C-alpha positions as semicolon CSV with decimal commas, in nm:
position;residue;x (nm);y (nm);z (nm)
1;X;16,159;5,113;9,170
2;X;15,889;5,249;9,376
3;X;15,800;5,078;9,734
4;X;15,493;5,098;9,891
5;X;15,485;5,010;10,219
6;X;15,175;4,790;10,324
7;X;15,063;4,733;10,675
8;X;14,835;4,444;10,684
9;X;14,760;4,139;10,915
10;X;14,629;3,846;10,718
11;X;14,875;3,718;10,542
12;X;14,612;3,608;10,255
13;X;14,623;3,972;10,230
14;X;14,965;4,055;10,207
15;X;15,053;3,806;9,940
16;X;14,758;3,925;9,700
17;X;14,884;4,288;9,788
18;X;15,290;4,188;9,738
19;X;15,198;4,004;9,416
20;X;14,997;4,250;9,168
21;X;15,236;4,497;9,354
22;X;15,559;4,291;9,211
23;X;15,352;4,254;8,876
24;X;15,346;4,663;8,839
25;X;15,716;4,693;8,882
26;X;15,679;4,805;9,260
27;X;15,833;4,669;9,565
28;X;15,613;4,586;9,820
29;X;15,737;4,576;10,186
30;X;15,474;4,368;10,415
31;X;15,437;4,492;10,782
32;X;15,246;4,297;10,997
33;X;15,127;4,557;11,233
34;X;15,218;4,908;11,326
35;X;15,494;4,848;11,557
36;X;15,640;4,708;11,264
37;X;15,574;5,000;11,017
38;X;15,702;5,245;11,234
39;X;15,988;5,092;11,308
40;X;16,047;5,052;10,921
41;X;15,950;5,395;10,804
42;X;16,224;5,480;11,135
43;X;16,508;5,297;10,956
44;X;16,444;5,323;10,572
45;X;16,374;5,573;10,298
46;X;16,004;5,753;10,246
47;X;15,807;5,509;10,086
48;X;15,622;5,630;9,790
49;X;15,263;5,507;9,909
50;X;15,150;5,341;10,248
51;X;14,863;5,088;10,232
52;X;14,678;5,066;10,570
53;X;14,454;4,806;10,712
54;X;14,170;4,985;10,945
55;X;14,107;4,665;11,143
56;X;14,457;4,545;11,332
57;X;14,499;4,418;11,639
58;X;14,717;4,654;11,820
59;X;14,624;5,015;11,705
60;X;14,390;5,129;11,410
61;X;14,465;5,236;11,084
62;X;14,332;5,520;11,154
63;X;14,577;5,634;11,454
64;X;14,868;5,460;11,246
65;X;14,784;5,726;10,991
66;X;14,775;6,025;11,210
67;X;15,137;5,928;11,383
68;X;15,237;5,855;11,048
69;X;15,121;6,227;10,965
70;X;15,234;6,373;11,235
71;X;15,631;6,295;11,121
72;X;15,675;6,611;10,873
73;X;15,918;6,361;10,645
74;X;15,618;6,152;10,615
75;X;15,350;6,428;10,611
76;X;15,301;6,389;10,199
77;X;15,302;6,045;10,147
78;X;14,974;5,877;9,967
79;X;14,801;5,655;10,216
80;X;14,560;5,395;10,108
81;X;14,331;5,274;10,336
82;X;14,198;4,878;10,277
83;X;13,934;4,789;10,452
84;X;13,600;4,580;10,471
85;X;13,427;4,830;10,647
86;X;13,169;5,011;10,362
87;X;12,968;5,253;10,501
88;X;12,994;5,554;10,442
89;X;13,095;5,702;10,731
90;X;13,448;5,480;10,738
91;X;13,495;5,614;10,388
92;X;13,480;5,953;10,552
93;X;13,665;5,913;10,853
94;X;13,983;5,757;10,675
95;X;13,998;6,071;10,442
96;X;13,949;6,250;10,753
97;X;14,234;6,102;10,911
98;X;14,450;6,191;10,646
99;X;14,386;5,927;10,385
100;X;14,416;5,950;10,032
101;X;14,165;5,640;9,903
102;X;13,979;5,411;10,055
103;X;13,969;5,034;9,873
104;X;13,690;4,806;10,027
105;X;13,782;4,451;10,068
106;X;13,741;4,228;9,898
107;X;13,880;4,438;9,633
108;X;13,962;4,328;9,235
109;X;14,301;4,306;9,090
110;X;14,147;4,562;8,875
111;X;14,044;4,770;9,166
112;X;14,367;4,784;9,383
113;X;14,569;4,905;9,078
114;X;14,301;5,198;8,926
115;X;14,331;5,293;9,353
116;X;14,724;5,274;9,348
117;X;14,873;5,323;9,022
118;X;14,836;5,733;9,050
119;X;15,047;5,735;9,389
120;X;15,303;5,550;9,213
121;X;15,320;5,630;8,860
């Protein structure tokens, strides 16, 4: 079974993503913040995909992405950013920080599935 690490601080978004990934036969590991995510990454096997919220209370998804990309074992793990930020610059910056894709919240179940499917197939 494929594993997706979801770093998201909003409970409703956590539940939505978890349910959709489960329907795709994928395990979703939910972390509420960057510290939880880094701790999980240090203790577990490398996930097949990481989904990052950009706006979080401790550090931004951009900063977390750079930390993840700095780890040799994680440098090739696909990262999908999820955010309400809808400007071209935000998408550009997310990809420049090491992201592979960008989902704008609120997204539909179909948008989520189309975005993550190539990375977990």
